[in-house]
Every structure is written in structure tokens, then in C-alpha cells.
Amino acid sequence: MDNIKKQVEDLHQRKVAAALGGGEEKIQQQHDRGFLTARERVEKLADKGTFMELGMLNTSDVTGVEHKSYGDGLVAGICKVNGRTAVVQAGDKTVFAATEGTVHIRKSRMVHDFALRNGLPLFFLHEGGGLRMPDGMGSDGISDKLFPSEMLTHHRKVPTMTAILGDSFGGPTWMAVSSDFVTQLHGTCMAIAGPRMLELANGQKLEPEELGGVDVHNKHTGQIDQDGVSEEDCIDQLKTYFEYMPQSADERPGMRTTNDDPYRKVDEVFTILPQQNKRVYDMKKIIKILVDDGVMFEVQPKFGKGLITTLAHLNGHTVGIIASQPNQFAGAPGPQECQKATEFICLCDSYHIPLIFLHDTPGFRISSEAERSKMPTKIMVWNQALALATVPKISVVIRKSIGAAYGNMSGPGMGGDLVVAWPTAEINFTGPEVGVNVVFGREIARAENPKEMRQELLKHWSFDSSPYKAAAKHLIDDVIDPADTRKFLSQSLEYLLTKKREKSERRLATWPTGI
């Protein structure tokens, strides 16, 4: 018995040492920099007392460093988040700066496989310096440490959520941009490689935030969906996003309990929509009036601002809303908005989330800059995603819906289940002013009275843009009272989410996580 007790005591001592990762000094250094440790981050994410760690006694397979490499730079295991079982991985900066060695990579792969096998969502709380040297050096070192197949063939089988909580290069970056949802802590960097390697490679000197900070990804890349000023903010965003997601792709998102009457009138929209059709307003105010309890969770709010992509609930159902934002670029989508819409459609269709489109757009933004950003391709990729999506799609034209953008917002013939309009809607190929200027611009310029000629031409070009002609020919399904929009959407979901339609065919599950 004494021998058994000694062995058990030895185990406890090993686990006490393992809990310190790279040791107390390294933990203090992490705290001095203002950051939490990997285990502290897991504690913030997991419901109290639920974390079951896997691989706690791992160490680097490099001889002589066992005592300072517990976990090999990765804390991983199973826990509950908001009462739901999930798998979590967290880079441990106290062990070789959370770089990826052989054991680290093996553990990550096995934990990922465990999650997929059991239909468990994956959370990543990441920072780290990428592939470890010298582990990855030489033809033998790199040959078994290239991109892991489980990341490349994940195919949205379970939701993946990443928080970048410290400078991240290599592996953590690959995982983030492959995830369904990414948030990044202010003051951190997410990039392929760090500033030091960049300078050595090509002499370019940049601060980390200039290279891959929050502003870079919000304004230019769209590689993050939210950002936070504290680690707690970022982890709370992961939890909130998780509330809209199913446990796996085999099931629909759970219903949310609400006392908000699904059929209530929304007369408040009349105070938001301007009397003059060229005045701007904030579409988010209309969305909040329409959805349950006024709660929405926006995805990529600081990227492609002319379009809103947000998760919300309607009569308890999770929905994805794609809406024009008239107070940004008049609601005209550009290249960023196209990318944003496509990625959001892929997300929603993969996890059985119905899509609602709210139109108020003068058409796509056209410019030389847009053409250089492959605008035609981005428009058509958005359309291809829309055509392949098999979740219920409901479209409401609130004010303007002009030209090709009318189609991309799930207009008639684009696979939408129901397309309706408010009586305030204007639907056309282009506005009369634009049409007259394009066709008769030279004649107007040479006319004795250009203003009078333009006005005369506008009379002839004032085609009826109201929704009633389309409604008369059953090209749209109805014109509805704006105050009945919540009722219409709630009823539509009720009737569309039949046994046949409650789950999508997941045709977009294998599409890239970035477009």
C-alpha cells in the first residue's frame, strides 16, 4: 500500500508541476505583459468545474527539456460552455512561446479528431509563434509538420470559434482564418510571420499592429469577425456567438425562449424610415425592431460597412440577416461587401440557419478600384453561393433595390422562397437620372437648355419603379404593410421550416472559409 501511495503522490506532484506549464517565472512574465495564461483563459470560457484536460503530462520529445515543457505549449481538453459540451485548445505562451513542436501538433490533431468524432464544437484560445525551431528544420523536420489534414477537410462539420489573444503567427493564424468565427484582442498581431522574420526576409520594418493588428483585419482583410479591448471581451464574444450555433452540422441551432410576440406590430419603423427617399438612416434600428427582444449579434461590423450581416432570433429560431446599410455608401455593395455576404451565406447554409434579406441599395459600387479588386468575380461568387444555398430564404425590399444588386439580395428568380416589398419600394434596372445621363449625356451637353432637356427626357424615362407592377405579374409574392413585417417573417419561418426544409443540404459546407 505504501508503494501505491508513493506512486499516487508522484502523480500529484507531476500534475502540480504540469499545471505551471513553463514555470512560475514564465507565468509572472505573462502577467507582467498584461495577459492571462492559457489555463486562466480556459477558466474564463468553461463553465466552472467542467474542464477535463487531455495531455496534461505531455512534454517536448526533445531530450533534456521535459521539466520545462509540460503540455508542449498547448492546453487542451473537454468542457462545458453555457451548459453545452465542447472541446477547447489554448496556446500556452509559457512553454516555448506556444510554438508548435511534435507533441503539440500530435495533441492538437488528436483533440480535433475527438471533437469531430463526437460532434463537439471547437474553441481555440490562441497565441503563438508558429512552427518551433529546430523541430521543424530539415527535410525530415518539415515533412511531417505541414498543414494538418483535419483543418483542411473540416468542412464545417462542427462550429469552430477562435480568439486571437496574443501575437499569433503560423499555426494559430492558419486555424483562425479556417474558423467560422474569429475575434482578436486589441494590441495583438495575427499574420503569417512576425515582424522580425519579415525584416530578415525583405528588409521591411513594421510594428506588429501595422502588420496584422485589429485595424488591418477590420478595414482591409476581413479575416476577423469581431474584436475586443480585453481578453474577457473576446471570450464573451465566443460564448455569445456559440448561442446561435448548433452543436454540430447534424442538427439545427436550438430554439431560444422568448416572450416577444412573433406577430406584434412594428409601427416604430415609420419613425425610422425617412419621408424623403434620398435621406439616409440606420438599418440596424429596423433590424432591432423586427427581431426577438431587439437582440442581434453582428458579424464583421467594421468590414464592408455598406452591408450588415448579423445573427438574431425570430420567434425563437436562429436566423441570419443580410441587410443593406443606407448610411454607408448609400447601401451600395463594393468588393468587401461581396466577400462578406458570400462568407455569411456559406456559414448560415452549413449550419441550417435561414436567411433574411432586407433591401435598400442603389446598386453595386462601380469604380476603377472595384474593378482592380475583381468586382465582377465577387458579384458572381456571391450569386453562386446564393444559388447553392438550400436554407429557407426570405427577401423584403424596404426602399431601393436597383440593378444586379436586386438579384444578389435574393430578388426574384434567385432562389428565394418568398420575395415581398414595402409600398415604399423602388425596383428598377437603374434610376431614371442615371439612365438619361448614360444614354443622352452628349445630346444634353450640346443642348441650348440642358436642364430643360434633361427634365423632358426624365418624363419619358420615369418608368413605374413601384412594386405594384411586379406584384401584379406575380414576379414578387406580395406588397406588405411595413408594420406587419415581423409577423410576415415569423409566419414565413413557421411555414418554411418543414421537416423537408428544416436542414439544408449543406452544399456550401466545403466552400473555403475565406473568399
Short mmCIF file of C-alpha atoms in Angstrom, two decimals:
data_model
loop_
_atom_site.label_atom_id
_atom_site.label_comp_id
_atom_site.label_asym_id
_atom_site.label_seq_id
_atom_site.Cartn_x
_atom_site.Cartn_y
_atom_site.Cartn_z
CA MET A 1 0.00 0.00 0.00
CA ASP A 2 2.84 2.40 0.81
CA ASN A 3 4.25 1.80 -2.66
CA ILE A 4 0.89 2.63 -4.27
CA LYS A 5 0.58 5.79 -2.16
CA LYS A 6 4.05 6.86 -3.25
CA GLN A 7 3.10 6.33 -6.88
CA VAL A 8 -0.10 8.35 -6.43
CA GLU A 9 1.83 11.09 -4.64
CA ASP A 10 4.33 11.13 -7.51
CA LEU A 11 1.41 11.58 -9.93
CA HIS A 12 0.06 14.50 -7.93
CA GLN A 13 3.45 16.17 -7.87
CA ARG A 14 3.81 15.75 -11.61
CA LYS A 15 0.37 17.32 -12.18
CA VAL A 16 1.15 20.22 -9.86
CA ALA A 17 4.28 20.87 -11.91
CA ALA A 18 2.37 20.42 -15.17
CA ALA A 19 -0.24 22.97 -14.11
CA LEU A 20 2.54 25.57 -14.04
CA GLY A 21 3.43 24.93 -17.70
CA GLY A 22 6.78 26.62 -18.24
CA GLY A 23 7.05 27.53 -14.56
CA GLU A 24 6.14 30.33 -12.16
CA GLU A 25 8.64 32.76 -13.65
CA LYS A 26 7.16 32.38 -17.12
CA ILE A 27 3.64 32.79 -15.71
CA GLN A 28 4.69 36.01 -14.00
CA GLN A 29 6.19 37.28 -17.25
CA GLN A 30 2.87 36.62 -18.99
CA HIS A 31 1.01 38.53 -16.26
CA ASP A 32 3.53 41.37 -16.38
CA ARG A 33 2.77 41.78 -20.08
CA GLY A 34 -0.90 42.13 -19.16
CA PHE A 35 -2.03 38.75 -20.48
CA LEU A 36 -3.77 35.74 -18.96
CA THR A 37 -2.22 32.29 -19.11
CA ALA A 38 -3.71 29.50 -21.23
CA ARG A 39 -5.36 27.83 -18.22
CA GLU A 40 -6.76 31.14 -16.98
CA ARG A 41 -8.30 31.68 -20.40
CA VAL A 42 -9.88 28.23 -20.35
CA GLU A 43 -11.33 29.03 -16.91
CA LYS A 44 -12.94 32.17 -18.38
CA LEU A 45 -14.50 30.16 -21.20
CA ALA A 46 -15.56 26.95 -19.44
CA ASP A 47 -18.43 26.59 -17.01
CA LYS A 48 -17.00 26.33 -13.52
CA GLY A 49 -15.56 22.93 -12.65
CA THR A 50 -16.25 21.34 -16.05
CA PHE A 51 -12.82 21.39 -17.72
CA MET A 52 -11.28 17.94 -18.20
CA GLU A 53 -7.75 18.36 -19.50
CA LEU A 54 -6.22 15.95 -22.00
CA GLY A 55 -2.47 15.63 -22.44
CA MET A 56 -1.59 17.49 -19.26
CA LEU A 57 1.54 15.37 -18.78
CA ASN A 58 2.77 15.84 -22.34
CA THR A 59 6.29 17.17 -22.69
CA SER A 60 8.51 18.02 -25.62
CA ASP A 61 10.18 14.98 -27.16
CA VAL A 62 13.48 16.87 -27.20
CA THR A 63 15.73 15.27 -24.58
CA GLY A 64 16.57 17.38 -21.54
CA VAL A 65 13.69 19.88 -21.58
CA GLU A 66 10.97 17.70 -20.08
CA HIS A 67 10.77 19.63 -16.81
CA LYS A 68 10.03 22.95 -18.52
CA SER A 69 7.81 21.83 -21.39
CA TYR A 70 4.67 20.40 -19.77
CA GLY A 71 1.82 20.41 -22.29
CA ASP A 72 4.33 21.21 -25.04
CA GLY A 73 2.84 24.67 -25.47
CA LEU A 74 -0.82 23.61 -25.72
CA VAL A 75 -3.53 23.21 -23.09
CA ALA A 76 -6.44 21.14 -24.40
CA GLY A 77 -9.47 19.25 -23.21
CA ILE A 78 -13.24 18.97 -22.92
CA CYS A 79 -15.55 21.29 -21.01
CA LYS A 80 -18.99 22.83 -20.99
CA VAL A 81 -19.67 26.31 -22.36
CA ASN A 82 -23.06 27.76 -21.43
CA GLY A 83 -24.08 24.24 -20.41
CA ARG A 84 -23.08 22.64 -23.73
CA THR A 85 -20.19 20.22 -24.20
CA ALA A 86 -17.31 21.50 -26.32
CA VAL A 87 -13.60 20.97 -26.96
CA VAL A 88 -11.07 23.71 -26.25
CA GLN A 89 -7.44 24.30 -27.21
CA ALA A 90 -5.34 27.16 -25.81
CA GLY A 91 -1.81 28.10 -26.76
CA ASP A 92 0.47 28.19 -23.71
CA LYS A 93 2.88 31.10 -24.06
CA THR A 94 4.86 29.96 -21.00
CA VAL A 95 6.17 26.92 -22.89
CA PHE A 96 8.50 27.79 -25.76
CA ALA A 97 6.30 30.84 -26.59
CA ALA A 98 3.43 28.48 -27.56
CA THR A 99 5.34 27.36 -30.64
CA GLU A 100 4.36 24.04 -32.21
CA GLY A 101 6.58 21.04 -31.58
CA THR A 102 5.97 17.40 -32.47
CA VAL A 103 3.92 16.55 -29.38
CA HIS A 104 1.99 19.83 -29.55
CA ILE A 105 0.93 19.06 -33.13
CA ARG A 106 0.06 15.45 -32.31
CA LYS A 107 -2.14 16.51 -29.38
CA SER A 108 -3.91 19.19 -31.42
CA ARG A 109 -4.66 16.70 -34.19
CA MET A 110 -5.97 14.04 -31.82
CA VAL A 111 -8.17 16.50 -29.91
CA HIS A 112 -9.55 17.85 -33.20
CA ASP A 113 -10.36 14.31 -34.34
CA PHE A 114 -12.05 13.64 -30.98
CA ALA A 115 -14.28 16.68 -31.48
CA LEU A 116 -15.35 15.64 -34.97
CA ARG A 117 -15.93 12.02 -33.95
CA ASN A 118 -18.23 13.08 -31.14
CA GLY A 119 -19.90 16.08 -32.80
CA LEU A 120 -18.45 18.65 -30.40
CA PRO A 121 -17.82 22.34 -31.22
CA LEU A 122 -14.23 23.56 -31.10
CA PHE A 123 -12.92 26.66 -29.30
CA PHE A 124 -9.39 27.95 -29.88
CA LEU A 125 -7.85 30.48 -27.46
CA HIS A 126 -4.72 31.23 -29.37
CA GLU A 127 -1.39 32.95 -29.41
CA GLY A 128 1.91 31.53 -30.52
CA GLY A 129 4.95 31.76 -32.73
CA GLY A 130 4.18 29.06 -35.27
CA LEU A 131 6.34 26.02 -36.02
CA ARG A 132 9.09 25.51 -33.45
CA MET A 133 12.72 25.58 -34.36
CA PRO A 134 14.64 23.33 -34.52
CA ASP A 135 11.74 20.79 -34.53
CA GLY A 136 10.62 21.88 -37.99
CA MET A 137 14.07 22.26 -39.51
CA GLY A 138 15.47 19.99 -42.21
CA SER A 139 13.65 17.91 -44.78
CA ASP A 140 12.62 15.42 -42.09
CA GLY A 141 11.50 18.10 -39.62
CA ILE A 142 9.19 19.90 -42.04
CA SER A 143 7.91 16.84 -43.91
CA ASP A 144 5.58 15.67 -41.14
CA LYS A 145 4.56 19.14 -39.92
CA LEU A 146 2.83 20.72 -42.88
CA PHE A 147 -0.81 21.85 -42.82
CA PRO A 148 -2.85 19.28 -40.90
CA SER A 149 -5.47 17.50 -42.96
CA GLU A 150 -8.10 17.81 -40.22
CA MET A 151 -8.01 21.59 -40.69
CA LEU A 152 -8.16 21.41 -44.48
CA THR A 153 -11.01 18.91 -44.65
CA HIS A 154 -13.02 20.12 -41.67
CA HIS A 155 -15.93 21.09 -43.95
CA ARG A 156 -17.86 22.84 -41.19
CA LYS A 157 -18.79 19.55 -39.51
CA VAL A 158 -18.82 21.31 -36.14
CA PRO A 159 -18.69 25.05 -35.36
CA THR A 160 -15.17 26.40 -34.86
CA MET A 161 -14.54 29.60 -32.89
CA THR A 162 -11.17 31.30 -32.39
CA ALA A 163 -9.97 34.14 -30.19
CA ILE A 164 -6.57 35.65 -31.02
CA LEU A 165 -5.41 36.73 -27.57
CA GLY A 166 -1.73 37.38 -28.21
CA ASP A 167 0.63 37.74 -31.15
CA SER A 168 -0.06 34.82 -33.48
CA PHE A 169 1.97 33.58 -36.41
CA GLY A 170 1.89 30.36 -38.39
CA GLY A 171 -0.37 27.71 -36.88
CA PRO A 172 -2.66 29.97 -34.79
CA THR A 173 -3.20 32.18 -37.83
CA TRP A 174 -3.97 29.20 -40.07
CA MET A 175 -6.51 27.99 -37.52
CA ALA A 176 -8.11 31.41 -37.13
CA VAL A 177 -8.66 32.03 -40.84
CA SER A 178 -10.08 28.50 -41.16
CA SER A 179 -12.61 29.06 -38.36
CA ASP A 180 -16.28 30.00 -38.58
CA PHE A 181 -15.84 32.93 -36.18
CA VAL A 182 -12.75 34.91 -35.17
CA THR A 183 -12.28 37.67 -32.64
CA GLN A 184 -9.00 39.45 -31.95
CA LEU A 185 -7.70 41.30 -28.93
CA HIS A 186 -6.65 44.92 -29.46
CA GLY A 187 -2.88 45.34 -29.41
CA THR A 188 -2.16 41.90 -30.85
CA CYS A 189 -0.95 40.77 -34.26
CA MET A 190 -2.22 37.95 -36.49
CA ALA A 191 -0.07 37.27 -39.54
CA ILE A 192 1.84 34.60 -41.45
CA ALA A 193 5.11 35.50 -39.75
CA GLY A 194 6.27 38.11 -37.26
CA PRO A 195 7.92 41.49 -37.88
CA ARG A 196 11.38 40.10 -37.13
CA MET A 197 11.12 37.43 -39.84
CA LEU A 198 9.62 39.99 -42.21
CA GLU A 199 12.59 42.28 -41.74
CA LEU A 200 15.06 39.45 -42.26
CA ALA A 201 13.21 38.27 -45.38
CA ASN A 202 12.84 41.56 -47.24
CA GLY A 203 14.08 44.39 -45.03
CA GLN A 204 10.58 45.72 -44.37
CA LYS A 205 10.22 47.17 -40.88
CA LEU A 206 6.73 47.22 -39.36
CA GLU A 207 5.28 47.30 -35.89
CA PRO A 208 3.19 44.17 -35.10
CA GLU A 209 -0.11 46.06 -35.22
CA GLU A 210 0.79 47.57 -38.60
CA LEU A 211 1.44 44.08 -39.90
CA GLY A 212 -1.62 42.24 -38.61
CA GLY A 213 -3.46 44.27 -35.99
CA VAL A 214 -7.18 44.66 -35.46
CA ASP A 215 -7.44 47.70 -37.76
CA VAL A 216 -5.70 45.87 -40.61
CA HIS A 217 -8.17 43.00 -40.47
CA ASN A 218 -11.24 45.17 -39.86
CA LYS A 219 -10.50 47.63 -42.67
CA HIS A 220 -8.69 45.54 -45.26
CA THR A 221 -8.71 41.75 -44.93
CA GLY A 222 -11.98 40.80 -43.26
CA GLN A 223 -10.15 37.97 -41.51
CA ILE A 224 -11.74 38.72 -38.14
CA ASP A 225 -15.43 38.95 -37.27
CA GLN A 226 -15.23 40.91 -34.01
CA ASP A 227 -12.59 42.47 -31.77
CA GLY A 228 -12.27 43.14 -28.06
CA VAL A 229 -10.43 45.54 -25.79
CA SER A 230 -9.87 42.82 -23.19
CA GLU A 231 -9.46 39.06 -23.16
CA GLU A 232 -12.76 38.80 -21.28
CA ASP A 233 -14.48 40.74 -24.10
CA CYS A 234 -13.15 38.33 -26.72
CA ILE A 235 -14.10 35.22 -24.75
CA ASP A 236 -17.58 36.61 -24.09
CA GLN A 237 -17.96 37.16 -27.84
CA LEU A 238 -17.14 33.48 -28.43
CA LYS A 239 -19.81 32.50 -25.92
CA THR A 240 -22.41 34.79 -27.45
CA TYR A 241 -21.74 33.57 -30.98
CA PHE A 242 -21.98 29.98 -29.72
CA GLU A 243 -25.55 30.64 -28.58
CA TYR A 244 -26.61 30.95 -32.24
CA MET A 245 -24.81 27.80 -33.39
CA PRO A 246 -25.87 24.13 -33.37
CA GLN A 247 -23.79 21.52 -31.56
CA SER A 248 -22.78 20.06 -34.93
CA ALA A 249 -23.84 20.10 -38.56
CA ASP A 250 -26.12 17.12 -37.84
CA GLU A 251 -28.64 19.30 -36.04
CA ARG A 252 -30.31 22.71 -36.20
CA PRO A 253 -29.48 25.51 -33.76
CA GLY A 254 -31.53 25.26 -30.60
CA MET A 255 -34.67 27.33 -30.09
CA ARG A 256 -34.35 30.38 -27.85
CA THR A 257 -37.06 31.04 -25.28
CA THR A 258 -38.73 34.42 -25.70
CA ASN A 259 -41.91 36.17 -24.61
CA ASP A 260 -41.70 38.55 -27.57
CA ASP A 261 -44.95 38.21 -29.56
CA PRO A 262 -43.97 36.94 -33.04
CA TYR A 263 -46.98 38.71 -34.58
CA ARG A 264 -46.58 42.09 -32.89
CA LYS A 265 -46.93 45.24 -34.98
CA VAL A 266 -43.74 47.17 -35.65
CA ASP A 267 -45.14 50.66 -36.19
CA GLU A 268 -41.82 52.09 -34.98
CA VAL A 269 -40.38 51.52 -38.47
CA PHE A 270 -42.37 54.54 -39.69
CA THR A 271 -40.32 56.79 -37.40
CA ILE A 272 -37.04 55.37 -38.73
CA LEU A 273 -37.61 55.30 -42.49
CA PRO A 274 -37.20 58.90 -43.79
CA GLN A 275 -40.03 60.60 -45.66
CA GLN A 276 -37.57 61.63 -48.40
CA ASN A 277 -36.27 58.60 -50.29
CA LYS A 278 -32.75 60.00 -50.64
CA ARG A 279 -32.24 60.52 -46.91
CA VAL A 280 -30.04 58.04 -45.06
CA TYR A 281 -30.96 56.07 -41.93
CA ASP A 282 -29.53 53.24 -39.85
CA MET A 283 -30.86 49.83 -40.95
CA LYS A 284 -29.73 48.34 -37.64
CA LYS A 285 -32.56 50.22 -35.95
CA ILE A 286 -35.09 48.47 -38.17
CA ILE A 287 -33.46 45.07 -37.59
CA LYS A 288 -33.62 45.51 -33.82
CA ILE A 289 -37.33 46.30 -34.02
CA LEU A 290 -38.01 43.20 -36.13
CA VAL A 291 -36.05 40.55 -34.18
CA ASP A 292 -36.79 38.93 -30.84
CA ASP A 293 -36.20 41.24 -27.86
CA GLY A 294 -34.20 43.65 -30.04
CA VAL A 295 -31.08 41.45 -29.76
CA MET A 296 -28.71 40.95 -32.69
CA PHE A 297 -25.10 39.74 -32.95
CA GLU A 298 -23.34 41.37 -35.87
CA VAL A 299 -20.60 39.58 -37.80
CA GLN A 300 -17.83 41.75 -39.33
CA PRO A 301 -19.40 45.09 -38.29
CA LYS A 302 -16.24 47.05 -39.23
CA PHE A 303 -15.59 45.40 -42.60
CA GLY A 304 -17.66 46.08 -45.71
CA LYS A 305 -19.82 48.59 -43.85
CA GLY A 306 -22.29 49.06 -46.72
CA LEU A 307 -23.81 45.69 -45.83
CA ILE A 308 -24.93 44.27 -42.48
CA THR A 309 -24.53 40.58 -41.71
CA THR A 310 -25.99 39.63 -38.36
CA LEU A 311 -27.33 36.70 -36.39
CA ALA A 312 -30.56 37.10 -34.47
CA HIS A 313 -33.69 35.20 -33.43
CA LEU A 314 -37.21 35.34 -34.82
CA ASN A 315 -39.91 33.55 -32.82
CA GLY A 316 -37.07 31.63 -31.16
CA HIS A 317 -35.43 30.50 -34.42
CA THR A 318 -31.83 31.47 -35.20
CA VAL A 319 -31.75 33.50 -38.42
CA GLY A 320 -29.03 35.13 -40.48
CA ILE A 321 -29.86 38.62 -41.78
CA ILE A 322 -28.16 40.24 -44.77
CA ALA A 323 -29.23 43.88 -44.97
CA SER A 324 -28.24 46.99 -46.90
CA GLN A 325 -26.85 49.79 -44.73
CA PRO A 326 -28.01 53.11 -46.27
CA ASN A 327 -25.83 55.26 -44.02
CA GLN A 328 -22.66 53.70 -45.50
CA PHE A 329 -22.03 54.19 -49.25
CA ALA A 330 -25.84 54.62 -49.57
CA GLY A 331 -26.09 50.84 -49.10
CA ALA A 332 -24.19 50.11 -52.32
CA PRO A 333 -22.07 46.94 -52.01
CA GLY A 334 -18.41 47.01 -53.02
CA PRO A 335 -15.80 44.22 -53.10
CA GLN A 336 -15.65 43.91 -49.30
CA GLU A 337 -19.43 43.67 -49.00
CA CYS A 338 -19.49 40.94 -51.66
CA GLN A 339 -16.88 38.93 -49.76
CA LYS A 340 -18.75 39.45 -46.51
CA ALA A 341 -22.09 38.33 -47.95
CA THR A 342 -20.63 35.21 -49.57
CA GLU A 343 -18.89 34.08 -46.40
CA PHE A 344 -22.05 34.67 -44.35
CA ILE A 345 -24.24 32.70 -46.77
CA CYS A 346 -21.77 29.78 -46.57
CA LEU A 347 -21.86 29.91 -42.77
CA CYS A 348 -25.65 30.01 -42.48
CA ASP A 349 -26.31 27.34 -45.09
CA SER A 350 -23.78 24.99 -43.48
CA TYR A 351 -25.44 25.22 -40.06
CA HIS A 352 -29.12 25.23 -41.16
CA ILE A 353 -29.74 28.92 -40.41
CA PRO A 354 -32.50 30.54 -42.55
CA LEU A 355 -31.53 33.73 -44.39
CA ILE A 356 -33.45 37.01 -44.44
CA PHE A 357 -32.56 39.79 -46.89
CA LEU A 358 -33.52 43.43 -46.28
CA HIS A 359 -33.01 45.60 -49.39
CA ASP A 360 -32.21 49.27 -49.62
CA THR A 361 -29.47 49.54 -52.21
CA PRO A 362 -28.91 51.80 -55.25
CA GLY A 363 -26.89 49.03 -56.90
CA PHE A 364 -23.27 47.95 -56.76
CA ARG A 365 -20.47 50.46 -56.31
CA ILE A 366 -18.56 50.88 -59.56
CA SER A 367 -15.07 52.35 -59.75
CA SER A 368 -11.61 51.55 -61.06
CA GLU A 369 -10.69 50.45 -57.55
CA ALA A 370 -13.59 47.99 -57.52
CA GLU A 371 -12.55 46.59 -60.89
CA ARG A 372 -8.99 46.08 -59.63
CA SER A 373 -10.49 44.14 -56.73
CA LYS A 374 -12.24 41.74 -59.16
CA MET A 375 -15.70 43.17 -58.55
CA PRO A 376 -17.41 41.16 -61.34
CA THR A 377 -16.00 37.92 -59.94
CA LYS A 378 -17.01 38.82 -56.40
CA ILE A 379 -20.56 39.64 -57.51
CA MET A 380 -20.89 36.31 -59.29
CA VAL A 381 -19.33 34.29 -56.47
CA TRP A 382 -21.94 35.84 -54.14
CA ASN A 383 -24.60 34.77 -56.66
CA GLN A 384 -23.19 31.26 -56.90
CA ALA A 385 -23.31 30.88 -53.12
CA LEU A 386 -26.87 32.19 -53.12
CA ALA A 387 -27.89 29.74 -55.84
CA LEU A 388 -26.39 26.77 -53.97
CA ALA A 389 -27.80 27.68 -50.55
CA THR A 390 -30.76 25.46 -49.64
CA VAL A 391 -31.84 27.04 -46.34
CA PRO A 392 -35.12 29.00 -46.45
CA LYS A 393 -34.54 32.46 -47.95
CA ILE A 394 -36.93 35.36 -47.37
CA SER A 395 -36.49 38.73 -49.07
CA VAL A 396 -38.03 42.10 -48.16
CA VAL A 397 -37.50 45.19 -50.33
CA ILE A 398 -37.74 48.12 -47.94
CA ARG A 399 -36.80 51.03 -50.16
CA LYS A 400 -34.47 50.92 -53.20
CA SER A 401 -33.35 47.72 -54.90
CA ILE A 402 -31.64 48.62 -58.14
CA GLY A 403 -29.93 46.63 -60.88
CA ALA A 404 -27.89 43.49 -60.30
CA ALA A 405 -27.86 44.11 -56.55
CA TYR A 406 -31.60 43.32 -56.55
CA GLY A 407 -30.63 39.80 -57.62
CA ASN A 408 -27.76 39.37 -55.18
CA MET A 409 -30.11 40.28 -52.35
CA SER A 410 -32.21 37.23 -53.29
CA GLY A 411 -34.58 39.01 -55.65
CA PRO A 412 -36.99 37.15 -57.95
CA GLY A 413 -35.55 34.16 -59.77
CA MET A 414 -32.55 33.91 -57.42
CA GLY A 415 -33.78 31.01 -55.32
CA GLY A 416 -35.62 32.96 -52.67
CA ASP A 417 -38.66 31.22 -51.21
CA LEU A 418 -40.58 34.44 -50.66
CA VAL A 419 -39.96 37.93 -52.04
CA VAL A 420 -42.10 40.82 -50.82
CA ALA A 421 -41.84 44.60 -50.78
CA TRP A 422 -42.96 47.53 -48.71
CA PRO A 423 -45.10 50.07 -50.59
CA THR A 424 -42.09 52.43 -50.31
CA ALA A 425 -40.02 50.13 -52.53
CA GLU A 426 -38.37 51.29 -55.76
CA ILE A 427 -37.31 48.45 -58.06
CA ASN A 428 -35.62 49.12 -61.39
CA PHE A 429 -32.61 48.43 -63.60
CA THR A 430 -31.25 51.86 -62.77
CA GLY A 431 -32.56 55.23 -61.62
CA PRO A 432 -34.02 57.48 -64.36
CA GLU A 433 -31.37 60.17 -63.79
CA VAL A 434 -28.55 57.69 -64.38
CA GLY A 435 -30.27 56.16 -67.40
CA VAL A 436 -30.86 59.52 -69.05
CA ASN A 437 -27.30 60.67 -68.40
CA VAL A 438 -25.79 57.47 -69.81
CA VAL A 439 -27.93 57.34 -72.97
CA PHE A 440 -28.37 61.06 -73.72
CA GLY A 441 -25.41 62.62 -71.93
CA ARG A 442 -23.77 64.07 -75.07
CA GLU A 443 -27.03 65.41 -76.50
CA ILE A 444 -27.86 67.09 -73.18
CA ALA A 445 -24.41 68.68 -73.03
CA ARG A 446 -24.88 70.16 -76.54
CA ALA A 447 -28.47 71.34 -75.95
CA GLU A 448 -29.32 75.05 -75.74
CA ASN A 449 -31.12 74.41 -72.45
CA PRO A 450 -29.59 71.23 -70.90
CA LYS A 451 -31.69 71.44 -67.75
CA GLU A 452 -34.97 71.64 -69.67
CA MET A 453 -33.97 68.80 -71.99
CA ARG A 454 -32.99 66.59 -69.04
CA GLN A 455 -36.35 67.20 -67.35
CA GLU A 456 -38.23 66.41 -70.57
CA LEU A 457 -36.31 63.16 -71.01
CA LEU A 458 -36.91 62.21 -67.39
CA LYS A 459 -40.66 62.40 -68.00
CA HIS A 460 -40.32 59.75 -70.71
CA TRP A 461 -37.91 57.68 -68.63
CA SER A 462 -39.94 57.74 -65.44
CA PHE A 463 -40.81 54.04 -65.60
CA ASP A 464 -43.00 52.84 -62.78
CA SER A 465 -40.49 51.68 -60.15
CA SER A 466 -43.14 50.91 -57.56
CA PRO A 467 -43.53 47.25 -56.52
CA TYR A 468 -47.10 47.01 -57.84
CA LYS A 469 -46.26 46.10 -61.44
CA ALA A 470 -44.08 43.22 -60.26
CA ALA A 471 -46.77 42.19 -57.78
CA ALA A 472 -49.47 42.31 -60.49
CA LYS A 473 -47.50 39.86 -62.65
CA HIS A 474 -46.59 37.68 -59.63
CA LEU A 475 -42.91 38.45 -60.07
CA ILE A 476 -42.87 39.17 -56.33
CA ASP A 477 -45.16 37.48 -53.83
CA ASP A 478 -46.79 40.45 -52.13
CA VAL A 479 -46.62 44.08 -51.05
CA ILE A 480 -46.92 44.19 -47.27
CA ASP A 481 -47.69 46.79 -44.62
CA PRO A 482 -44.30 47.64 -43.04
CA ALA A 483 -45.90 47.29 -39.59
CA ASP A 484 -46.64 43.61 -40.38
CA THR A 485 -43.04 42.72 -41.30
CA ARG A 486 -42.25 40.87 -38.08
CA LYS A 487 -45.47 38.87 -38.40
CA PHE A 488 -44.70 38.10 -42.06
CA LEU A 489 -41.18 36.90 -41.26
CA SER A 490 -42.30 34.80 -38.27
CA GLN A 491 -45.12 33.18 -40.23
CA SER A 492 -42.82 32.53 -43.19
CA LEU A 493 -40.33 30.70 -40.99
CA GLU A 494 -43.13 28.70 -39.41
CA TYR A 495 -44.38 27.57 -42.83
CA LEU A 496 -40.99 27.06 -44.49
CA LEU A 497 -39.24 25.11 -41.74
CA THR A 498 -40.98 21.87 -42.62
CA LYS A 499 -39.37 18.51 -41.98
CA LYS A 500 -38.04 18.64 -45.54
CA ARG A 501 -36.57 22.13 -45.21
CA GLU A 502 -35.50 22.40 -41.56
CA LYS A 503 -32.00 21.28 -42.52
CA SER A 504 -30.07 22.46 -45.54
CA GLU A 505 -28.35 20.13 -47.98
CA ARG A 506 -25.03 21.71 -46.90
CA ARG A 507 -23.82 22.24 -50.47
CA LEU A 508 -21.65 25.12 -49.25
CA ALA A 509 -20.01 23.25 -46.36
CA THR A 510 -16.92 22.51 -48.44
CA TRP A 511 -16.54 26.06 -49.71
CA PRO A 512 -13.47 27.93 -48.38
CA THR A 513 -13.82 29.74 -45.06
CA GLY A 514 -12.41 32.85 -46.74
CA ILE A 515 -13.34 34.14 -50.20
#
